C-alpha positions as semicolon CSV with decimal commas, in nm:
position;residue;x (nm);y (nm);z (nm)
1;M;-15,298;-7,111;-6,509
2;A;-15,142;-7,345;-6,689
3;G;-14,942;-7,473;-6,375
4;A;-15,206;-7,422;-6,109
5;E;-15,451;-7,631;-6,372
6;G;-15,142;-7,903;-6,308
7;T;-15,155;-7,856;-5,923
8;A;-15,484;-7,922;-5,941
9;G;-15,454;-8,215;-6,205
10;R;-15,208;-8,372;-5,960
11;Q;-15,425;-8,306;-5,571
12;S;-15,656;-8,539;-5,820
13;E;-15,501;-8,738;-5,910
14;L;-15,346;-8,814;-5,546
15;E;-15,709;-8,802;-5,388
16;P;-15,853;-9,128;-5,346
17;V;-16,155;-9,222;-5,571
18;V;-16,409;-9,412;-5,409
19;S;-16,704;-9,583;-5,658
20;L;-17,082;-9,618;-5,509
21;V;-17,033;-10,000;-5,537
22;D;-16,728;-9,956;-5,284
23;V;-16,935;-9,753;-5,044
24;L;-17,175;-9,993;-5,069
25;E;-17,042;-10,280;-4,994
26;E;-16,854;-10,109;-4,702
27;D;-17,161;-10,029;-4,552
28;E;-17,287;-10,360;-4,567
29;E;-16,991;-10,498;-4,412
30;L;-17,035;-10,216;-4,137
31;E;-17,387;-10,344;-4,065
32;N;-17,294;-10,757;-4,101
33;E;-17,074;-10,687;-3,819
34;A;-17,270;-10,495;-3,654
35;C;-17,529;-10,806;-3,598
36;A;-17,288;-11,060;-3,564
37;V;-17,109;-10,824;-3,229
38;L;-17,487;-10,667;-3,109
39;G;-17,774;-10,948;-3,303
40;G;-17,769;-11,241;-3,047
41;S;-17,818;-10,978;-2,771
42;D;-18,178;-10,826;-2,683
43;S;-18,195;-10,394;-2,797
44;E;-18,440;-10,289;-2,607
45;K;-18,484;-10,559;-2,289
46;C;-18,221;-10,544;-1,965
47;S;-18,061;-10,907;-1,968
48;Y;-18,060;-10,913;-1,656
49;S;-18,348;-11,150;-1,625
50;Q;-18,269;-11,389;-1,815
51;G;-17,950;-11,486;-1,525
52;S;-17,599;-11,472;-1,650
53;V;-17,630;-11,501;-1,965
54;K;-17,399;-11,750;-2,175
55;R;-17,262;-11,439;-2,445
56;Q;-17,381;-11,107;-2,446
57;A;-17,182;-10,807;-2,608
58;L;-17,171;-10,608;-2,279
59;Y;-17,059;-10,191;-2,212
60;A;-16,843;-10,062;-1,927
61;C;-17,005;-9,701;-1,791
62;S;-16,649;-9,490;-1,740
63;T;-16,926;-9,186;-1,643
64;C;-17,099;-9,451;-1,364
65;T;-16,789;-9,603;-1,227
66;P;-16,492;-9,457;-1,305
67;E;-16,135;-9,555;-1,237
68;G;-16,085;-9,609;-0,872
69;E;-16,397;-9,786;-0,873
70;E;-16,596;-10,108;-0,853
71;P;-16,558;-10,269;-1,216
72;A;-16,901;-10,295;-1,393
73;G;-17,082;-10,467;-1,700
74;I;-17,438;-10,325;-1,850
75;C;-17,632;-10,505;-2,112
76;L;-17,739;-10,329;-2,516
77;A;-18,005;-10,226;-2,374
78;C;-17,914;-10,064;-2,079
79;S;-17,627;-9,899;-2,303
80;Y;-17,906;-9,731;-2,498
81;E;-18,152;-9,615;-2,215
82;C;-17,948;-9,535;-1,843
83;H;-17,635;-9,477;-2,031
84;G;-17,700;-9,317;-2,370
85;S;-17,530;-8,972;-2,313
86;H;-17,213;-9,169;-2,039
87;K;-16,860;-9,233;-2,182
88;L;-16,842;-9,622;-2,251
89;F;-16,607;-9,862;-2,329
90;E;-16,721;-10,141;-2,528
91;L;-16,672;-10,491;-2,448
92;Y;-16,732;-10,646;-2,731
93;T;-16,878;-10,995;-2,572
94;K;-16,815;-11,189;-2,264
95;R;-16,942;-11,588;-2,085
96;N;-17,125;-11,593;-1,785
97;F;-17,225;-11,247;-1,701
98;R;-17,493;-11,069;-1,537
99;C;-17,551;-10,680;-1,619
100;D;-17,461;-10,501;-1,331
101;C;-17,653;-10,211;-1,419
102;G;-17,777;-9,928;-1,112
103;N;-17,709;-10,238;-0,878
104;S;-17,503;-10,153;-0,517
105;K;-17,198;-9,978;-0,785
106;F;-17,398;-9,784;-0,955
107;K;-17,456;-9,506;-0,640
108;N;-17,612;-9,206;-0,827
109;L;-17,811;-9,430;-1,107
110;E;-18,107;-9,624;-1,108
111;C;-18,181;-9,899;-1,421
112;K;-18,460;-9,817;-1,571
113;L;-18,520;-10,105;-1,774
114;F;-18,551;-10,375;-1,440
115;P;-18,456;-10,152;-1,163
116;D;-18,516;-10,436;-0,938
117;K;-18,177;-10,564;-0,926
118;A;-17,979;-10,790;-0,668
119;K;-17,665;-10,559;-0,519
120;L;-17,423;-10,798;-0,672
121;N;-17,376;-11,007;-0,892
122;S;-17,152;-11,272;-0,702
123;S;-17,027;-11,449;-1,048
124;N;-16,958;-11,233;-1,237
125;K;-16,577;-11,196;-1,429
126;Y;-16,373;-10,838;-1,424
127;N;-16,114;-10,724;-1,543
128;D;-15,936;-10,405;-1,649
129;N;-16,101;-10,387;-1,993
130;F;-16,386;-10,295;-1,755
131;F;-16,166;-9,978;-1,734
132;G;-16,053;-9,941;-2,077
133;L;-15,710;-10,117;-2,069
134;Y;-15,604;-10,421;-2,247
135;C;-15,313;-10,652;-2,273
136;I;-15,024;-10,695;-2,056
137;C;-14,928;-10,343;-2,158
138;K;-15,260;-10,217;-1,952
139;R;-15,322;-9,949;-2,225
140;P;-15,637;-9,880;-2,401
141;Y;-15,780;-9,864;-2,688
142;P;-15,715;-9,724;-2,955
143;D;-15,407;-9,607;-2,774
144;P;-15,294;-9,220;-2,964
145;E;-14,945;-9,269;-2,833
146;D;-14,928;-9,608;-2,964
147;E;-14,790;-9,564;-3,406
148;I;-14,677;-9,930;-3,399
149;P;-14,989;-10,048;-3,601
150;D;-15,108;-10,405;-3,421
151;E;-15,446;-10,604;-3,447
152;M;-15,554;-10,711;-3,068
153;I;-15,722;-11,066;-3,031
154;Q;-15,910;-11,164;-2,778
155;C;-15,772;-11,471;-2,532
156;V;-16,053;-11,770;-2,530
157;V;-16,005;-11,835;-2,173
158;C;-15,950;-11,514;-1,979
159;E;-16,113;-11,279;-2,288
160;D;-15,889;-11,007;-2,289
161;W;-15,761;-10,789;-2,543
162;F;-15,355;-10,856;-2,625
163;H;-15,132;-10,653;-2,899
164;G;-15,067;-10,961;-3,167
165;R;-14,651;-10,820;-3,084
166;H;-14,655;-10,954;-2,720
167;L;-14,820;-11,280;-2,743
168;G;-14,499;-11,389;-2,793
169;A;-14,544;-11,528;-3,110
170;I;-14,595;-11,391;-3,425
171;P;-15,012;-11,455;-3,520
172;P;-15,083;-11,623;-3,838
173;E;-15,273;-11,472;-4,127
174;S;-15,634;-11,370;-3,908
175;G;-15,826;-11,592;-4,157
176;D;-15,590;-11,847;-4,114
177;F;-15,648;-11,928;-3,630
178;Q;-16,024;-11,938;-3,505
179;E;-15,912;-11,918;-3,143
180;M;-15,611;-11,803;-2,934
181;V;-15,462;-11,848;-2,575
182;C;-15,284;-11,628;-2,459
183;Q;-14,945;-11,705;-2,214
184;A;-15,062;-11,695;-1,899
185;C;-15,383;-11,916;-2,021
186;M;-15,162;-12,178;-2,108
187;K;-14,917;-12,115;-1,773
188;R;-15,235;-12,177;-1,604
189;C;-15,411;-12,434;-1,794
190;S;-15,066;-12,665;-1,872
191;F;-15,282;-12,965;-2,018
192;L;-15,308;-12,793;-2,366
193;W;-14,996;-12,768;-2,408
194;A;-15,037;-13,200;-2,496
195;Y;-15,348;-13,097;-2,726
196;A;-15,067;-12,826;-2,910
197;A;-14,853;-13,055;-3,034
198;Q;-15,144;-13,147;-3,255
199;L;-15,437;-12,919;-3,276
200;A;-15,246;-12,564;-3,262
201;V;-15,246;-12,395;-3,628
202;T;-14,878;-12,343;-3,581
203;K;-14,749;-12,701;-3,386
204;V;-14,538;-12,686;-3,114
205;T;-14,402;-13,024;-3,166
206;A;-14,133;-13,253;-2,955
207;E;-14,009;-13,632;-3,159
208;D;-14,010;-13,928;-2,888
209;D;-13,622;-13,915;-2,904
210;G;-13,618;-13,538;-2,787
211;L;-13,539;-13,304;-3,108
212;L;-13,754;-13,012;-3,160
213;L;-13,983;-12,959;-3,444
214;N;-14,141;-12,589;-3,544
215;V;-14,015;-12,424;-3,261
216;D;-13,801;-12,149;-3,281
217;G;-13,523;-12,070;-3,046
218;A;-13,453;-12,259;-2,723
219;G;-13,445;-12,044;-2,445
220;D;-13,746;-11,992;-2,350
221;Q;-13,895;-12,356;-2,406
222;E;-13,886;-12,701;-2,175
223;V;-13,969;-13,045;-2,354
224;L;-14,136;-13,294;-2,181
225;R;-14,127;-13,617;-2,096
226;P;-14,443;-13,849;-2,111
227;E;-14,664;-13,728;-1,771
228;N;-14,546;-13,896;-1,468
229;G;-14,213;-14,009;-1,610
230;A;-14,003;-13,915;-1,344
231;H;-14,252;-14,115;-1,144
232;R;-14,309;-14,472;-1,383
233;D;-13,924;-14,389;-1,406
234;S;-13,913;-14,499;-1,045
235;A;-14,188;-14,788;-1,014
236;L;-13,996;-14,919;-1,297
237;K;-13,663;-14,902;-1,119
238;E;-13,836;-15,064;-0,804
239;D;-13,950;-15,293;-1,097
240;V;-13,647;-15,363;-1,191
241;K;-13,491;-15,436;-0,820
242;E;-13,740;-15,716;-0,728
243;E;-13,688;-15,863;-1,075
244;R;-13,290;-15,898;-1,001
245;G;-13,331;-15,963;-0,652
246;K;-13,574;-16,260;-0,734
247;A;-13,285;-16,390;-0,975
248;A;-13,057;-16,346;-0,668
249;V;-13,249;-16,593;-0,508
250;K;-13,341;-16,793;-0,734
251;E;-12,947;-16,810;-0,779
252;G;-12,905;-16,939;-0,427
253;K;-13,129;-17,165;-0,511
254;A;-12,966;-17,295;-0,771
255;E;-12,608;-17,283;-0,677
256;Q;-12,760;-17,522;-0,319
257;T;-12,940;-17,776;-0,538
258;N;-12,645;-17,760;-0,813
259;E;-12,865;-17,676;-1,070
260;P;-12,843;-17,406;-1,361
261;C;-13,017;-17,060;-1,326
262;T;-13,280;-17,002;-1,571
263;S;-13,491;-16,724;-1,467
264;S;-13,314;-16,383;-1,530
265;R;-13,503;-16,135;-1,802
266;S;-13,286;-15,863;-1,884
267;E;-13,372;-15,511;-1,802
268;S;-13,472;-15,411;-2,156
269;D;-13,757;-15,691;-2,183
270;L;-13,833;-15,544;-1,773
271;Q;-13,829;-15,163;-1,938
272;T;-14,073;-15,320;-2,255
273;A;-14,317;-15,509;-2,028
274;F;-14,355;-15,169;-1,836
275;K;-14,433;-14,994;-2,114
276;N;-14,674;-15,208;-2,276
277;Q;-14,790;-15,234;-1,938
278;H;-14,891;-14,906;-1,933
279;L;-15,009;-14,810;-2,262
280;N;-15,254;-15,135;-2,183
281;T;-15,362;-14,925;-1,921
282;E;-15,401;-14,624;-2,087
283;S;-15,643;-14,718;-2,414
284;Q;-15,877;-14,927;-2,131
285;S;-15,916;-14,542;-1,953
286;G;-15,973;-14,434;-2,333
287;C;-15,846;-14,088;-2,183
288;K;-15,757;-13,885;-2,491
289;L;-15,534;-13,650;-2,321
290;Q;-15,333;-13,940;-2,161
291;E;-15,240;-14,067;-2,499
292;L;-15,137;-13,774;-2,588
293;K;-14,954;-13,682;-2,296
294;A;-14,726;-14,062;-2,337
295;K;-14,534;-13,875;-2,618
296;Q;-14,318;-13,571;-2,546
297;F;-14,438;-13,240;-2,613
298;V;-14,275;-12,858;-2,587
299;K;-14,388;-12,657;-2,295
300;K;-14,317;-12,241;-2,443
301;D;-14,369;-11,924;-2,279
302;T;-14,605;-11,783;-2,571
303;A;-14,987;-11,795;-2,674
304;T;-15,093;-12,063;-2,905
305;Y;-15,343;-12,009;-3,165
306;W;-15,596;-12,300;-3,266
307;P;-15,849;-12,394;-3,573
308;L;-16,227;-12,413;-3,651
309;N;-16,348;-12,691;-3,453
310;W;-16,034;-12,767;-3,252
311;R;-16,246;-12,807;-2,878
312;S;-16,433;-13,086;-3,004
313;K;-16,083;-13,266;-3,066
314;L;-16,099;-13,199;-2,637
315;C;-16,105;-13,501;-2,421
316;T;-16,447;-13,566;-2,225
317;C;-16,362;-13,847;-2,018
318;S;-16,538;-13,806;-1,637
319;D;-16,124;-13,737;-1,495
320;C;-16,112;-13,517;-1,756
321;M;-16,453;-13,280;-1,732
322;K;-16,319;-13,256;-1,337
323;M;-16,029;-13,092;-1,415
324;Y;-16,236;-12,860;-1,657
325;G;-16,415;-12,846;-1,444
326;D;-16,152;-12,750;-1,119
327;L;-15,967;-12,500;-1,323
328;D;-16,302;-12,345;-1,444
329;V;-16,226;-12,417;-1,842
330;L;-16,567;-12,638;-1,859
331;F;-16,684;-12,414;-2,138
332;L;-16,411;-12,532;-2,362
333;T;-16,601;-12,826;-2,445
334;D;-16,889;-12,649;-2,475
335;E;-17,011;-12,566;-2,844
336;Y;-17,245;-12,275;-2,863
337;D;-16,967;-12,115;-2,627
338;T;-16,766;-11,968;-2,891
339;V;-16,777;-11,591;-3,031
340;L;-16,870;-11,756;-3,402
341;A;-17,141;-11,967;-3,282
342;Y;-17,269;-11,644;-3,124
343;E;-17,199;-11,407;-3,392
344;N;-17,360;-11,728;-3,676
345;K;-17,698;-11,668;-3,433
346;G;-17,716;-11,283;-3,450
347;K;-17,670;-11,332;-3,810
348;V;-17,896;-11,599;-3,843
349;D;-18,158;-11,368;-3,580
350;Q;-18,155;-11,059;-3,801
351;A;-18,167;-11,175;-4,073
352;A;-18,514;-11,353;-3,998
353;D;-18,630;-11,022;-3,842
354;R;-18,507;-10,820;-4,098
355;R;-18,845;-10,686;-4,299
356;D;-18,823;-10,589;-4,688
357;P;-18,988;-10,261;-4,701
358;L;-19,072;-10,301;-5,121
359;M;-19,220;-10,685;-4,974
360;D;-19,406;-10,543;-4,708
361;T;-19,507;-10,252;-4,968
362;L;-19,613;-10,519;-5,189
363;N;-19,835;-10,726;-4,988
364;S;-20,077;-10,423;-4,942
365;M;-20,158;-10,359;-5,245
366;N;-20,412;-10,505;-5,520
367;R;-20,340;-10,741;-5,838
368;V;-20,308;-10,393;-6,034
369;Q;-20,130;-10,172;-5,810
370;Q;-19,844;-10,445;-5,763
371;V;-19,825;-10,472;-6,169
372;E;-19,785;-10,076;-6,137
373;L;-19,507;-10,095;-5,863
374;I;-19,286;-10,337;-6,008
375;C;-19,259;-10,206;-6,358
376;E;-19,247;-9,882;-6,192
377;Y;-18,925;-10,043;-6,036
378;N;-18,783;-10,204;-6,297
379;D;-18,800;-9,906;-6,540
380;L;-18,617;-9,719;-6,228
381;K;-18,339;-9,991;-6,205
382;S;-18,307;-10,003;-6,574
383;E;-18,258;-9,619;-6,609
384;L;-18,055;-9,616;-6,277
385;K;-17,806;-9,840;-6,414
386;D;-17,747;-9,628;-6,766
387;Y;-17,706;-9,356;-6,619
388;L;-17,435;-9,496;-6,299
389;K;-17,261;-9,727;-6,652
390;R;-17,145;-9,377;-6,865
391;F;-16,997;-9,233;-6,580
392;A;-16,858;-9,590;-6,504
393;D;-16,727;-9,618;-6,875
394;E;-16,568;-9,191;-6,935
395;G;-16,439;-9,298;-6,532
396;T;-16,586;-9,004;-6,321
397;V;-16,703;-9,017;-6,017
398;V;-17,066;-8,991;-5,922
399;K;-17,155;-8,708;-5,738
400;R;-17,418;-8,616;-5,551
401;E;-17,535;-8,395;-5,822
402;D;-17,574;-8,564;-6,083
403;I;-17,762;-8,897;-5,838
404;Q;-18,021;-8,567;-5,778
405;Q;-18,016;-8,460;-6,186
406;F;-18,092;-8,828;-6,260
407;F;-18,438;-8,795;-6,038
408;E;-18,558;-8,494;-6,124
409;E;-18,512;-8,608;-6,449
410;F;-18,682;-8,993;-6,471
411;Q;-18,988;-8,822;-6,217
412;S;-19,045;-8,546;-6,533
413;K;-19,019;-8,840;-6,750
414;K;-19,290;-9,024;-6,607
415;R;-19,515;-8,673;-6,554
416;R;-19,491;-8,699;-6,881
417;R;-19,619;-9,053;-6,973
418;V;-19,915;-8,999;-6,730
419;D;-20,003;-8,684;-6,900
420;G;-19,933;-8,851;-7,223
421;M;-20,233;-9,162;-7,166
422;Q;-20,546;-9,177;-7,339
423;Y;-20,812;-9,315;-7,146
424;Y;-21,119;-9,473;-7,348
425;C;-21,482;-9,534;-7,136
426;S;-21,633;-9,834;-7,296
C-alpha cells in the first residue's frame, strides 16, 4: 500500500496543475485572438456584395474544391452557412479578395446567402494555401510528419506562410518584428534591399568601402554599387575623355601661340564634380529610394524582417508609385492594408458590439431591484473569493464538486436569510 501511495503521489506531482485563473486567462486570450482574426469580418452576410474586400478572413473548402480542381476562397459567413459540415482550410486573412462561394468553381453548390454571383472573380489571386499546402516545402499545417517544432510566418507580399527554418535567415523573436517579406518576394521586389539596409530588424548593410556589416557568410551575398553605377562610370569616362580632348586642343593652341597651358582639371577633380552634380540632381528629385540606392547595400537570398510602421518610410514619389503599380505592390503604401490594422479594427468592432449581460439586466429593473441585485452580486463575489482563497492557501486544486458545493451552500444561506426576514405593516 505504501508503495502504491508513493507511486500515486509521484504521478500527482508529475501531472500539470492548472488553476482557475489560468483557465480564465487562456480563455480570454483565445477569445481575443478570435476577435482579432474574425472581428473584422461579417459572420452573417456574404461579403460578395462588397466587391474585392481590402482584407477579410478566408477559407477554402476541400470538400467542394479538392486538389486538382480550380482553387476557390469563401468568406466567413459562407463558411458557416454553406460549408458548415465540410472540410475547410483556414487561410487566416487575404487582401483584395471577393467571395467565390457558389460560382462556377463550385459544381454542385449554390450559395445560400448570395446566389447571384458572377461565374468567376478575375481579380482574385490564389496559391497553394487554397489546397492546404504552405511554404516552399508545400506541406500541410499542422504537418503530422514534421517532428521539428517551428512557427509559420506569413509573407506580407505574397501572403503565403513559411516555416521559420525555410526563410534563409533565422527569424528574430516574434515580438521584435511586425512583418516579413519572403526570399522570392525580395527577389521580385529588389528595391526593398536598399530599404533593408536602413529599416529591417536585422539590418543588411555594407559600408561605402565595400566591407559587409551584420551579414553572416559571403557565399550568397552581392554587394551592390549605387544603382546605374556602370552607366555613371561610363558617363564619367566620357566626361574625362571630353575634358582631356579640350585640354589637348588648348595645348595645341598654346603651342601655336607659344602661351602656357592653363586648362587641365585633374581626373579626380572631374570625378568629384560629377558625383556632386549627381547628388544635387538626386536631392532635387526628392526620391528617398534614389538617395538610398546612391549608397552601397547588400543583396542576399534570404527573407527580411521589418518593424512596426516601416511602410511609412517608403518613398511615394510619382516614379516609385509607378514602380509599385508595375510590381503590383501598391498596397505597401496603404497603412490600413496591414494585418495589424485589420486585427485592431476587429477588436474595436467586437468591443463595441459586446454587451455586458449584467448591465442589460440592471437597465431593465427599477431602483429597488437594482440595489438588491448589486448587493446579491457583491455578496456572491466576496464569498466566492474567500472560498477560493482557502484552496490557494492550501495549494489544492479546485474541482467541479467544490464549485457545486459552494453554490449549494450559497443558495441555502440565501434562503435562510429570506425566510428569517420579518415584515411589518404600517
